[in-house]
XYZ file of C-alpha atoms in Angstrom:
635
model
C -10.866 21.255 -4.541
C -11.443 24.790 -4.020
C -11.283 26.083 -0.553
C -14.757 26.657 1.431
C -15.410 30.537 2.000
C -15.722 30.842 5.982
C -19.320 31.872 6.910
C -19.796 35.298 8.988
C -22.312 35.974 10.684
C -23.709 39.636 12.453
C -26.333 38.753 15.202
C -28.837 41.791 14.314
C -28.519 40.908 11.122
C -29.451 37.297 11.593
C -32.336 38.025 13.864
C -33.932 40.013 11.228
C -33.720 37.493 8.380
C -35.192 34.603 11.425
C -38.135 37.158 10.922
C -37.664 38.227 7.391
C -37.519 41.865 8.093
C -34.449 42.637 6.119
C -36.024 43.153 3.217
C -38.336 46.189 4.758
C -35.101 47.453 6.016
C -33.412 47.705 3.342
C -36.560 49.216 1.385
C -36.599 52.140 4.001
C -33.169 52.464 3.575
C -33.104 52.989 -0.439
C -36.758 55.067 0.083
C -34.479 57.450 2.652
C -31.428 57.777 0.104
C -33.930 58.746 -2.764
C -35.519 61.580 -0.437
C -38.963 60.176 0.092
C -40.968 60.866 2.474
C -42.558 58.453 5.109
C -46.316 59.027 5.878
C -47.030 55.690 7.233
C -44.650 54.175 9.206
C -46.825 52.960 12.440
C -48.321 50.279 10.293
C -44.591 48.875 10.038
C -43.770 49.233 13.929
C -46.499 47.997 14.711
C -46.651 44.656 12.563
C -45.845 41.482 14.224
C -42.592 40.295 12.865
C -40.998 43.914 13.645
C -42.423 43.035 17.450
C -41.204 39.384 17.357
C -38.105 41.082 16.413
C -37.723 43.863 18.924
C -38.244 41.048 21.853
C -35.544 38.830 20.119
C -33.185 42.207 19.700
C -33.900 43.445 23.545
C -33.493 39.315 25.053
C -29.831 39.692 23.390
C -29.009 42.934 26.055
C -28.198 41.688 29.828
C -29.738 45.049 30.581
C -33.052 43.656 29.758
C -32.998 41.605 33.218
C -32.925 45.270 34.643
C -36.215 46.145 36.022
C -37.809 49.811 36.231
C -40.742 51.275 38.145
C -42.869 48.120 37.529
C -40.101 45.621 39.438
C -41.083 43.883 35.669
C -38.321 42.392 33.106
C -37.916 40.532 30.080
C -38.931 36.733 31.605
C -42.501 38.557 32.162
C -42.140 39.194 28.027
C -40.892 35.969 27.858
C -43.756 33.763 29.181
C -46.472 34.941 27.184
C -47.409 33.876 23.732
C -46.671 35.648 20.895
C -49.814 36.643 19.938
C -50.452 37.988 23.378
C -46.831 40.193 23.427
C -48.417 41.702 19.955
C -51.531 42.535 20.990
C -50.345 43.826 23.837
C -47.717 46.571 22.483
C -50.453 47.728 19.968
C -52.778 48.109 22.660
C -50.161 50.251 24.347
C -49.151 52.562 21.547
C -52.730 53.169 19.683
C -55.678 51.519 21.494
C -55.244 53.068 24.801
C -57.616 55.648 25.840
C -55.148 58.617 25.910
C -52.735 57.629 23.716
C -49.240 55.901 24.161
C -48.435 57.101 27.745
C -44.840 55.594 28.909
C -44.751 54.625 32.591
C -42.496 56.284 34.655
C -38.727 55.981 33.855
C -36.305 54.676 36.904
C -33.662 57.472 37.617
C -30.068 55.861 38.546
C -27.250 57.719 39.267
C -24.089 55.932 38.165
C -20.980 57.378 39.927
C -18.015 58.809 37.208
C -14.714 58.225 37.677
C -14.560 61.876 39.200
C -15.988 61.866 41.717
C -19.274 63.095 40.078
C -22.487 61.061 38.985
C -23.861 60.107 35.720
C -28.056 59.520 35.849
C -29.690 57.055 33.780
C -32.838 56.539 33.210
C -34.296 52.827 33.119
C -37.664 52.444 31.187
C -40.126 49.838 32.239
C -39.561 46.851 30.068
C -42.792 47.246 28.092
C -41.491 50.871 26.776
C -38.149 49.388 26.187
C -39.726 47.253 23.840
C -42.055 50.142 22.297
C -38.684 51.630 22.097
C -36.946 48.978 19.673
C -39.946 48.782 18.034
C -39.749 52.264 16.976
C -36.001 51.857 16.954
C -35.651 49.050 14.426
C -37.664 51.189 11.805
C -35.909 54.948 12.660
C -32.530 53.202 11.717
C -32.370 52.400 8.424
C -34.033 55.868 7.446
C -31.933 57.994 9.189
C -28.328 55.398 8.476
C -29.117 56.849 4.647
C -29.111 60.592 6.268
C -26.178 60.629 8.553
C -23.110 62.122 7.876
C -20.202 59.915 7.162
C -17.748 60.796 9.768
C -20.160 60.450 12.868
C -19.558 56.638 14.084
C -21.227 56.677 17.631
C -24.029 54.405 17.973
C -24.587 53.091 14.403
C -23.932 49.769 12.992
C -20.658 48.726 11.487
C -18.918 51.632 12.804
C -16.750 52.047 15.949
C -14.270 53.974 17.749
C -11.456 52.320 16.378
C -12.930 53.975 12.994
C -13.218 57.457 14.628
C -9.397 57.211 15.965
C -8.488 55.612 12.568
C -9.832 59.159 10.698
C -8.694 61.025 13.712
C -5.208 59.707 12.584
C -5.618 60.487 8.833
C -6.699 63.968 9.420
C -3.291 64.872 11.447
C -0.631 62.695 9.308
C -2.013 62.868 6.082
C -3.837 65.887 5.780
C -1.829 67.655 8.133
C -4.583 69.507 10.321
C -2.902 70.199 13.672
C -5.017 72.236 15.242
C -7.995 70.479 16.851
C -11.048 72.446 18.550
C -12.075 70.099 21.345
C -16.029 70.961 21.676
C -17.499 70.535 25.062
C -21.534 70.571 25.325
C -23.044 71.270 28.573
C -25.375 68.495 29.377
C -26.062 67.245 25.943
C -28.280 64.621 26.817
C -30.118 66.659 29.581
C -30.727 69.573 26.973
C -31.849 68.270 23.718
C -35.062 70.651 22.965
C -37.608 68.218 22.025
C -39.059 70.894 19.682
C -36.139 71.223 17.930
C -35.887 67.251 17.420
C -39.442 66.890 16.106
C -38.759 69.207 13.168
C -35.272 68.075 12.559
C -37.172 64.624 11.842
C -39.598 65.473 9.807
C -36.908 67.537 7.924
C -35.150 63.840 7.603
C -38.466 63.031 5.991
C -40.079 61.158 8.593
C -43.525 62.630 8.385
C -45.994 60.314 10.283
C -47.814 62.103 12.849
C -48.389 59.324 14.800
C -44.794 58.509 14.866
C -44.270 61.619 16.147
C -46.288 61.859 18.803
C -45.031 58.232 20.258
C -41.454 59.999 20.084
C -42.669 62.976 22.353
C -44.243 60.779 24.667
C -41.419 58.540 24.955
C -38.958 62.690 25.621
C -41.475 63.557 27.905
C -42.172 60.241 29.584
C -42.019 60.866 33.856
C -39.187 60.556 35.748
C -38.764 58.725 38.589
C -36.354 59.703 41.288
C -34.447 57.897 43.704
C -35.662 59.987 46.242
C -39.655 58.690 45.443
C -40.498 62.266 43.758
C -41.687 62.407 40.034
C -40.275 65.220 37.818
C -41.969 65.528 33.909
C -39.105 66.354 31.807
C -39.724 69.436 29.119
C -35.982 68.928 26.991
C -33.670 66.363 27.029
C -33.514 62.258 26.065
C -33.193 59.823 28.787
C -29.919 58.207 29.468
C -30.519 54.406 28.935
C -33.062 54.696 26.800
C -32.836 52.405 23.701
C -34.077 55.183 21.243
C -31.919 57.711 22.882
C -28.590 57.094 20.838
C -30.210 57.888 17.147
C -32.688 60.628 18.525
C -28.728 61.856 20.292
C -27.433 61.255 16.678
C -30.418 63.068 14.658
C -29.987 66.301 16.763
C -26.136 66.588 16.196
C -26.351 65.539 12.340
C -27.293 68.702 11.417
C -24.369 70.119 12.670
C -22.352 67.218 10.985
C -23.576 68.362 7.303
C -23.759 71.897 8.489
C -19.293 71.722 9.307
C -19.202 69.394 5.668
C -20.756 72.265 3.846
C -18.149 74.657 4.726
C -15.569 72.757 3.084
C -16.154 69.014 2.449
C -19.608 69.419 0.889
C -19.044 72.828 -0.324
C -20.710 73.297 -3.875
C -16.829 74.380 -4.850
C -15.173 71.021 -4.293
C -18.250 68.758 -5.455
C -17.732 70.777 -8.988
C -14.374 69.434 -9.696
C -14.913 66.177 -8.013
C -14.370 62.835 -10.087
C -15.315 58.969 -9.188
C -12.333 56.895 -8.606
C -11.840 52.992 -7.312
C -9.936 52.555 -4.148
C -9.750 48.797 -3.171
C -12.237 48.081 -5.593
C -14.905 50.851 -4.332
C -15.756 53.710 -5.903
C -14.778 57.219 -4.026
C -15.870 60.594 -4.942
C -11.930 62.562 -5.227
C -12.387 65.864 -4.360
C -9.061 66.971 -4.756
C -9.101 69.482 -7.731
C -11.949 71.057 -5.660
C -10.139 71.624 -3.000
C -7.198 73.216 -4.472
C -9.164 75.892 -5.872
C -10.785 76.311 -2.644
C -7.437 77.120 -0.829
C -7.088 79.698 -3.124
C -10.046 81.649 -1.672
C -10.544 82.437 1.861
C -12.524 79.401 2.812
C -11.443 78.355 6.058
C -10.591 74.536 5.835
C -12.606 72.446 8.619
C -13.542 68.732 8.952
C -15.217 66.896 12.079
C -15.387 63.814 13.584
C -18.011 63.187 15.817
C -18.431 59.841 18.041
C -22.168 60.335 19.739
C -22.183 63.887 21.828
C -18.396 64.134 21.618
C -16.696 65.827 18.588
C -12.985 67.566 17.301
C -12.936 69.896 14.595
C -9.682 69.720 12.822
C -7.943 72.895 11.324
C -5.233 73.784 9.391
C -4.064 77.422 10.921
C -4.735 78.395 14.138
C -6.288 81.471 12.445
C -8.701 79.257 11.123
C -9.371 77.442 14.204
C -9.983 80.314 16.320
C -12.782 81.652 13.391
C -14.093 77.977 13.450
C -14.928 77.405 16.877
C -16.422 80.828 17.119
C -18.575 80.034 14.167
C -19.921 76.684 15.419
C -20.334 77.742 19.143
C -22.600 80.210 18.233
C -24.425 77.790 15.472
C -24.853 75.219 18.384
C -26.347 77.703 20.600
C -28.547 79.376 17.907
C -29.611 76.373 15.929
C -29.455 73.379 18.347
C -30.525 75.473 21.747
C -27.675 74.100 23.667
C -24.757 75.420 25.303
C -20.919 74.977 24.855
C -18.862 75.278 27.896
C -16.290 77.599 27.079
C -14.180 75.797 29.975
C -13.353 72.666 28.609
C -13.879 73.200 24.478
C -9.866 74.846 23.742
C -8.090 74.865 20.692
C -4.926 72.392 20.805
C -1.804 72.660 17.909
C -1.227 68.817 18.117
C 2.475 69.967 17.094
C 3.090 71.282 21.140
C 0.496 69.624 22.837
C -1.434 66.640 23.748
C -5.140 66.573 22.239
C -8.129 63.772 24.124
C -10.408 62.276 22.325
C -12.476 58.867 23.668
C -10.070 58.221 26.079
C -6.810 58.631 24.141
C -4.040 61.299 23.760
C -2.708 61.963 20.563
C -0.545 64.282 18.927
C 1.748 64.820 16.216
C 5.867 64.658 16.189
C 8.118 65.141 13.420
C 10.329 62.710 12.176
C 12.113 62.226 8.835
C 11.244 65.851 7.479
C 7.386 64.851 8.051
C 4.785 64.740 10.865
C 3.844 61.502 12.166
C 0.805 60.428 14.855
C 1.859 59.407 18.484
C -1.112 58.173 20.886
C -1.231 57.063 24.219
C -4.446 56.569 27.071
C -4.889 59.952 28.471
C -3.671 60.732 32.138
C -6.775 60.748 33.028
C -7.962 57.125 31.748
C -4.542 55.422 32.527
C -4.511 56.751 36.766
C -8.224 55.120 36.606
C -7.179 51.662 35.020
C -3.971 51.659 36.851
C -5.829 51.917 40.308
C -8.697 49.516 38.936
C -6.417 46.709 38.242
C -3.931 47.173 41.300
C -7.253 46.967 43.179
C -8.294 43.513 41.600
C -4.585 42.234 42.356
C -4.999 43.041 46.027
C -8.020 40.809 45.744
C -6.102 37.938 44.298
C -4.096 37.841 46.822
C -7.061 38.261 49.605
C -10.350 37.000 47.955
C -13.427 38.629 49.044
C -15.879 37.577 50.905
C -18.001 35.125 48.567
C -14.844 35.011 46.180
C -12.429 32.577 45.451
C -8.998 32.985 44.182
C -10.217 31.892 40.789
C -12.869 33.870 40.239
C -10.644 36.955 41.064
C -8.155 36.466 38.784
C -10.403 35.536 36.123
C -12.044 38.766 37.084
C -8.714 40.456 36.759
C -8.031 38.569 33.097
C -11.403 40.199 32.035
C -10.195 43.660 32.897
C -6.769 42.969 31.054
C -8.439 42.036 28.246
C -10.866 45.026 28.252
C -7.877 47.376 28.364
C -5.819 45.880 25.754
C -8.926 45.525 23.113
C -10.101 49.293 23.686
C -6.575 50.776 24.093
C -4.182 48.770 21.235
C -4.522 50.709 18.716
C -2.606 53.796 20.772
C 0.774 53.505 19.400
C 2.450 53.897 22.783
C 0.283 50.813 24.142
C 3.143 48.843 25.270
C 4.925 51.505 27.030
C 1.344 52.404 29.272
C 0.648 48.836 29.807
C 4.363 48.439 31.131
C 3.898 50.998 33.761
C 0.869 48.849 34.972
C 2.088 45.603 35.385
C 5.253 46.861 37.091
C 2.325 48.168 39.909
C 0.581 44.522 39.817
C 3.438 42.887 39.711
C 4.808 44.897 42.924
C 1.195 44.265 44.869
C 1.140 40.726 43.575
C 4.895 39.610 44.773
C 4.907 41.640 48.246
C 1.135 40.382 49.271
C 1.766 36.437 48.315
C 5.136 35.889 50.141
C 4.786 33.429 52.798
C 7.465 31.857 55.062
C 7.481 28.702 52.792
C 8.088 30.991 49.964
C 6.076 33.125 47.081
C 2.758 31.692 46.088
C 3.210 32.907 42.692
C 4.568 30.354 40.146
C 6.029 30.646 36.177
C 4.353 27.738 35.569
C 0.708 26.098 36.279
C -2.101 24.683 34.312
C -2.678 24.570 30.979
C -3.780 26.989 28.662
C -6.608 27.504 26.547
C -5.998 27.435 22.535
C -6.974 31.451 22.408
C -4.574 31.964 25.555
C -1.796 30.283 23.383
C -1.971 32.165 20.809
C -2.311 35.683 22.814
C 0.184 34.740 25.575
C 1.759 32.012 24.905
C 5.419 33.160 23.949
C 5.434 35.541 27.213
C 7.753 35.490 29.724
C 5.630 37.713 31.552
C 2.741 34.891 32.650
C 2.297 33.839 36.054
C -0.148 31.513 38.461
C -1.324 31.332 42.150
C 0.539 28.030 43.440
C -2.559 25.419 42.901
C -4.487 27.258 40.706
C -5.043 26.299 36.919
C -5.765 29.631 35.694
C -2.952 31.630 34.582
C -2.640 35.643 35.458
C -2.881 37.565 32.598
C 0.415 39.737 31.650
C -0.958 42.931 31.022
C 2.507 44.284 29.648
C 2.200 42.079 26.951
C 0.610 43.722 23.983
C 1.283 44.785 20.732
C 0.030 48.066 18.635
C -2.702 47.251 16.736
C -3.350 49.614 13.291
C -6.312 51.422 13.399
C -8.327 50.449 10.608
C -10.928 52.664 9.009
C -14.507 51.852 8.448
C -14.803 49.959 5.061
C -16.483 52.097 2.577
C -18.265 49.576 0.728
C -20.055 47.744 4.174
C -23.619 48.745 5.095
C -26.230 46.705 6.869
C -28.941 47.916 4.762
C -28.161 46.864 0.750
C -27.073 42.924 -0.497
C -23.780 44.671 -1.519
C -22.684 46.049 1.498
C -23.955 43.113 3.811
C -21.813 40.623 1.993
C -17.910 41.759 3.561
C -19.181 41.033 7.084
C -22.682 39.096 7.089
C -23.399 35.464 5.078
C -27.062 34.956 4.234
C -29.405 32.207 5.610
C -28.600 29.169 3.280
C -31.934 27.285 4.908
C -35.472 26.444 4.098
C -37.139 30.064 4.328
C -40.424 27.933 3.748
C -40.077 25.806 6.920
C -38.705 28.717 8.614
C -41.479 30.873 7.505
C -43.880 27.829 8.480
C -42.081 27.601 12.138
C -42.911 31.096 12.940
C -46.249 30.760 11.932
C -47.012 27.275 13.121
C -49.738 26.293 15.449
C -50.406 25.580 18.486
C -49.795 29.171 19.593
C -49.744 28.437 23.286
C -46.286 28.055 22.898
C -44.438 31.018 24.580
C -42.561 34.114 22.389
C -39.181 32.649 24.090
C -40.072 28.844 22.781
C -40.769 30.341 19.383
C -37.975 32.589 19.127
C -35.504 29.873 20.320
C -36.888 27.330 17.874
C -35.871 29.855 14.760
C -31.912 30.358 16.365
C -31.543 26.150 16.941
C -33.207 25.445 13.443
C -30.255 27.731 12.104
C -27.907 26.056 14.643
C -28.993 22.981 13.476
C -28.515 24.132 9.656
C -32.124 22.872 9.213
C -31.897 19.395 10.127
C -32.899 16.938 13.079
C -30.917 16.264 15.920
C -31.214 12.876 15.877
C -31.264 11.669 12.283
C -29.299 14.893 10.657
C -32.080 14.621 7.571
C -33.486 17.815 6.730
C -36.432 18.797 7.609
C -39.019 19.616 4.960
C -42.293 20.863 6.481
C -42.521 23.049 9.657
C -45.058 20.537 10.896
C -43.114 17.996 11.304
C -40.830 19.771 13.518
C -40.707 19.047 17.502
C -39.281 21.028 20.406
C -37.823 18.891 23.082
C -36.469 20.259 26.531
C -33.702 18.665 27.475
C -34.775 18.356 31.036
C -38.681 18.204 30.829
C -40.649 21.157 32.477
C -42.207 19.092 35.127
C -38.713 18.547 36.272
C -38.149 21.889 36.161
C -36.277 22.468 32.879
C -36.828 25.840 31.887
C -37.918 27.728 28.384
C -34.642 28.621 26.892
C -32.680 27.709 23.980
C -29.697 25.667 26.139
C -32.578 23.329 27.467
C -34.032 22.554 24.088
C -33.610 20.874 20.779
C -35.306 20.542 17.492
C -36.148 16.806 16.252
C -38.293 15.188 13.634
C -41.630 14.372 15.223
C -41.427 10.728 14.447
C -38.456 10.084 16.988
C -40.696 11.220 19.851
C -42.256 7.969 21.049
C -38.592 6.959 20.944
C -38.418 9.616 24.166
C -41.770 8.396 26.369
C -41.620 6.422 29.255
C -42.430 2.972 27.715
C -41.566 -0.470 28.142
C -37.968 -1.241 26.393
C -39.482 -3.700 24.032
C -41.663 -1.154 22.551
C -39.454 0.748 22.657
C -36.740 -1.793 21.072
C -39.494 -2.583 18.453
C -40.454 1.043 17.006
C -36.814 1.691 17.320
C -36.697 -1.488 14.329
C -39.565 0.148 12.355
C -37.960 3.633 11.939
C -34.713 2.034 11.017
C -32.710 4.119 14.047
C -28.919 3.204 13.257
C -26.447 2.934 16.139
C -25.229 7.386 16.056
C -28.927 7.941 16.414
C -29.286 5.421 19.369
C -26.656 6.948 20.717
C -28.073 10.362 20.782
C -31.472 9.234 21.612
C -30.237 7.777 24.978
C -28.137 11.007 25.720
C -31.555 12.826 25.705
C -33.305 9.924 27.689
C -30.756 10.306 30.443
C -30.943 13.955 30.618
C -34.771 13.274 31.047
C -34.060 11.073 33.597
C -35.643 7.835 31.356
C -33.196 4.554 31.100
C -31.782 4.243 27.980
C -32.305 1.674 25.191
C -30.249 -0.973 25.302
C-alpha cells in the first residue's frame, strides 16, 4: 500500500483559501509578471473577504493585543459582526468626509542593545487593519517585481537564505571583498515622493490607492512626551505596510546593482535554460566570460530589508563600486550613507557582519572555504542575557518560580541555537556560554547539604529526546521536572538556499511547502456566508479554522457535513457561564445532536438519544461536553 504523502500546511496561506482569496492573489501576481497595470485596486481592498481576511491575518500577531492612541485592540474588532467590521473599514477609507485620515500613531522607544533607542510607531488597531488590507493586495504585485536576492520581509524567504547566498558568493564565486553599506536612518528618511512614483513605476496606478498610502506616511505622530509631530519622509516603525513600502524603495537599487553585471544586456545574450533539481535556471555563464573580458566591474548584492553587502571581486572594483552606489543612493533614493560604518572588508584578512554573524574566508586544500561565527558584538549580548536568566534560576524573581525561569531560560537557548546554527563555528561560541552558566549555576546553588543541581530529574518530552537526549551536558534543579537546557550542545546546521521553484502566488510553486484544502468549498463557502449574522467576526472566523480542524465533519458523529445549515457552534463552557468567543472554547456539531446538550429530563433525553441512533463513542463525547457545561451526563 503506497505510503500517505504528509500534509503541509502555511498559515497565510490557509487563511486565504478559508476566504477564497488565493485565487485573486495569484491573478495579481501573474497580471504584475506580465507588466500590467492596476487602475482599480480599491474595489479589491475594500471587498469583504480581503477584510474578513486582514482581521483573521492581524488576530494571528500577539502584537495585535497592543493598543495605540485609542487604548483600543483587536477584542474591540473581535466583538462585532462581520458585517459591521466591513462597513466600518470602508467607511474609514472612502466615505469619510475628508478622506482616509489615520489616527495618531503611538511613538515607543525600544532601547538597543547599545545603549541607544529604537522608536516604533504603534497604529491604532483600526489602521492596522486598513493596513493589511492594503497589505494583502500590495504583495503579490510587487513579490512578481522584486529582485531575487532581497529576502527581508517576503514570504518563503529568510535569513538563513540570505547567509546561504552570502556563503555561495565567497566560496564559490570567490568574491572577497564585501562593501558593508550603512544608511543613515533608513526608515526615518524614506521621501514619500520618491515612493509614490517608484509605485506607480511598479505599475500600481490607482489614485485612490495612492492617496491611502500617503495618508497612512504622513499619518501623526504621537510622542511619549504628549506632543504631536506630522511626519513629511519616512515609514513608521511597526507599521504593518512598512516592510514592502521599506522593500519597494530599496528594489530599485536591487535591479539597478543586477544591471551592472547580473542583468546586464551582455550576459542575458549568451544565457541558456538549464534544469537544476528539476527547475529550470537561466545559466549565464558564457555571458559572463565575455564580460570579464571588458572592463565591467563584477558586483552582486544581497539585501535582507534596509541592510545590504555588495560583493566584489578586486578591491579595485570594490572601491569604484561603493563610490558608484553611494552616490546613486543619495541622488536617486534621497538618503544618506554614513561613510562611518559602510567599509570595504577582503574576507581573506578580515572578519565581515552581516545579520548578526561574522564570516570570512580561509584557505584550505589549495581553495578558499567559508568560516562563520556570531559577531562580538551579538555573542557579549547573548552571553550576558543568558548568564542573567541563570542568576534568576538560582534566585527567582519576585512573582517567579524556579520553573518558570528555567523554562524562560530553555526559550532563550532555543532562540540562540535556531537563529545562530547555521554559523559553522556554532559549537565553539555556544561552548564559551555554557562554561559562564555553568560557573553562575554551580557557585549560586551550593548549599551546606550539597549542590541543588542534579544529572538526573524528570522526564523528558519526545522533542527534548530527540534534541538532547544523548547529552551529557543536561542538568535539573533538585525537585524540579524540567530539565536545563545545555546550550553547548548544538550542531552546525547547512545553510540552505531559498528553493527556486517555491512561490506563494502560482499552484506550482505552492505545492513544495503548502497542501490544498481537501474539504467541502460549498459548505465552507455556505459557513461564511450563513445567517444569522449576529454572530461575531471572531465566531465566524473560528468556525472556518475548526471546520478544517475537524476535516469537515461533526464532532460527535465524525459524518460529514453536507450543508452549511446544518452546522452548529457549541461553546464548550456556555457564555452565561462565562465561556468566551474563541476557537479553544468551541466546537462544530451537526445540529441534530443539540437537544442531546439542553438541560432536560434524562429520559428524554435517554429517548431522543434511541431515535438518532447515538452509539456508545458518541455518548461518550456527548457527556464530555455536558460536563464541561456543567449538565449531568447521560447515563
Amino acid at each position: 500500500m503506497p505510503k500517505k504523502s504528509k500534509s503541509l500546511c502555511v498559515d497565510d496561506l490557509r487563511h486565504a483559501e478559508y476566504y477564497d482569496m488565493q485565487t485573486t492573489f495569484d491573478t495579481l501576481y501573474q497580471k504584475s509578471m506580465d507588466g500590467e497595470k492596476f487602475e482599480h485596486l480599491m474595489e479589491l481592498i475594500l471587498s469583504r473577504d480581503n477584510i474578513l481576511l486582514a482581521y483573521r491575518n492581524i488576530k494571528a500577531n500577539k502584537g495585535s493585543y497592543t493598543a495605540g492612541t485609542d487604548n483600543q485592540n483587536i477584542t474591540v474588532i473581535g466583538r462585532m459582526t462581520p458585517d459591521m467590521v466591513v462597513k466600518k473599514v470602508r467607511f474609514i477609507v472612502t466615505e469619510s468626509q475628508h478622506g482616509y485620515r489615520p489616527k495618531p500613531v503611538r511613538r515607543k522607544d525600544i532601547p538597543k542593545p547599545n545603549g541607544k533607542t529604537r522608536p516604533l510607531g504603534i497604529p491604532c488597531i483600526w489602521d492596522r487593519l486598513v493596513q493589511q488590507c492594503v497589505k494583502q493586495i500590495l504583495e503579490p504585485i510587487c513579490e512578481a517585481k522584486f529582485y531575487n536576492n532581497s529576502y527581508g520581509f517576503r514570504p518563503n524567504r529568510s535569513v538563513e537564505h540570505a547567509i546561504s547566498k552570502t556563503y555561495t558568493m565567497l566560496q564559490r564565486m570567490n568574491l572577497h571583498y564585501v562593501i558593508e553599506f550603512d544608511i543613515k536612518g533608513f526608515f526615518d528618511n524614506v521621501n514619500h515622493s520618491k515612493l509614490i512614483k517608484q509605485m506607480w513605476a511598479m505599475g500600481i496606478q490607482d489614485k485612490q490607492l495612492l492617496f491611502v498610502i500617503r495618508r497612512i506616511l504622513s499619518a501623526p505622530i504621537r510622542m511619549q512626551d504628549g506632543s504631536t509631530i506630522i511626519p513629511d519622509k519616512g515609514t513608521p516603525q511597526g507599521g504593518i505596510i512598512s516592510p514592502l513600502l521599506a522593500n519597494i524603495v530599496l528594489n530599485e537599487l536591487d535591479w539597478w546593482v543586477a544591471s551592472q553585471w547580473e542583468e546586464n544586456p551582455l550576459a542575458l545574450q549568451k544565457a541558456k535554460y538549464r534544469i537544476i533539481r528539476t527547475s529550470p535556471v537561466l545559466d549565464k555563464g558564457s555571458g559572463y566570460n565575455m564580460m570579464r573580458k571588458t572592463r565591467l566591474k563584477e558586483m552582486h548584492i544581497i539585501r535582507y530589508a534596509d541592510d545590504f553587502r555588495i560583493f566584489c571581486k578586486t578591491k579595485e572594483d570594490a572601491v569604484k563600486t561603493k563610490e558608484a552606489v553611494t552616490r546613486w543612493i543619495e541622488e536617486r533614493l534621497r538618503l544618506e550613507v554614513s561613510p562611518e560604518k559602510t567599509r570595504i572588508v577582503n574576507t581573506r584578512k578580515r572578519w565581515s557582519e552581516f545579520l548578526g554573524f561574522k564570516i570570512r574566508v580561509i584557505q584550505k586544500n589549495h581553495r578558499y572555504i567559508v568560516k562563520s561565527a556570531i559577531c562580538d558584538k551579538k555573542a557579549k549580548i547573548e552571553k550576558e542575557k543568558l548568564v542573567e536568566q541563570a542568576k534568576h534560576i538560582a534566585k527567582p524573581r519576585e512573582k517567579m518560580t524556579c520553573l518558570n525561569e528555567i523554562r524562560l531560560y530553555n526559550s532563550m537557548v532555543l532562540g540562540i541555537q535556531n537563529y545562530y546554527q547555521i554559523a559553522t563555528c556554532i559549537s565553539i561560541d555556544c561552548r564559551g556560554f555554557h562554561r559562564q552558566v555553568m560557573t553562575v549555576l554551580t557557585n549560586r546553588m551550593n548549599t551546606e547539604k550539597g549542590s541543588m543541581l542534579k544529572r538526573e530529574g524528570g522526564t523528558m518530552t519526545k522533542s527534548e529526546q530527540e534534541r538532547f537526549g544523548k547529552s551529557k551536558m543536561v542538568r535539573y534543579v533538585a525537585g524540579i521536572d524540567q530539565m536545563i537546557y545545555p546550550i553547548a550542545y548544538v550542531k552546525y546546521k547547512v545553510a540552505m538556499p531559498k528553493r527556486i521553484k517555491v512561490c506563494s502566488y502560482t499552484a506550482e510553486g505552492r505545492e513544495p511547502i503548502h497542501t490544498e484544502l481537501s474539504l467541502n468549498k460549498a459548505v465552507l463557502y455556505g459557513l461564511k456566508t450563513k445567517k444569522p449574522q449576529e454572530d461575531s467576526i471572531e465566531v465566524l472566523d473560528s468556525s472556518l479554522s475548526l471546520f478544517s480542524a475537524q476535516k469537515g465533519k461533526c464532532a460527535i458523529s465524525g459524518e460529514e457535513f453536507t450543508t452549511a445549515q446544518s452546522i452548529a457552534c457549541w461553546y464548550k463552557k456556555p457564555k452565561e457561564q462565562g465561556g468566551l468567543e474563541r476557537y479553544q472554547n468551541m466546537t462544530l456539531i451537526h445540529d441534530r445532536y443539540l437537544p442531546l446538550l439542553q438541560k432536560t429530563s434524562l429520559e428524554q433525553l435517554k429517548a431522543l438519544a434511541k431515535t438518532l441512533k447515538v452509539t456508545t463513542k458518541m455518548m461518550s463525547k456527548i457527556n464530555s461536553l455536558r460536563k464541561l457545561s456543567g449538565l449531568p451526563t447521560i447515563g
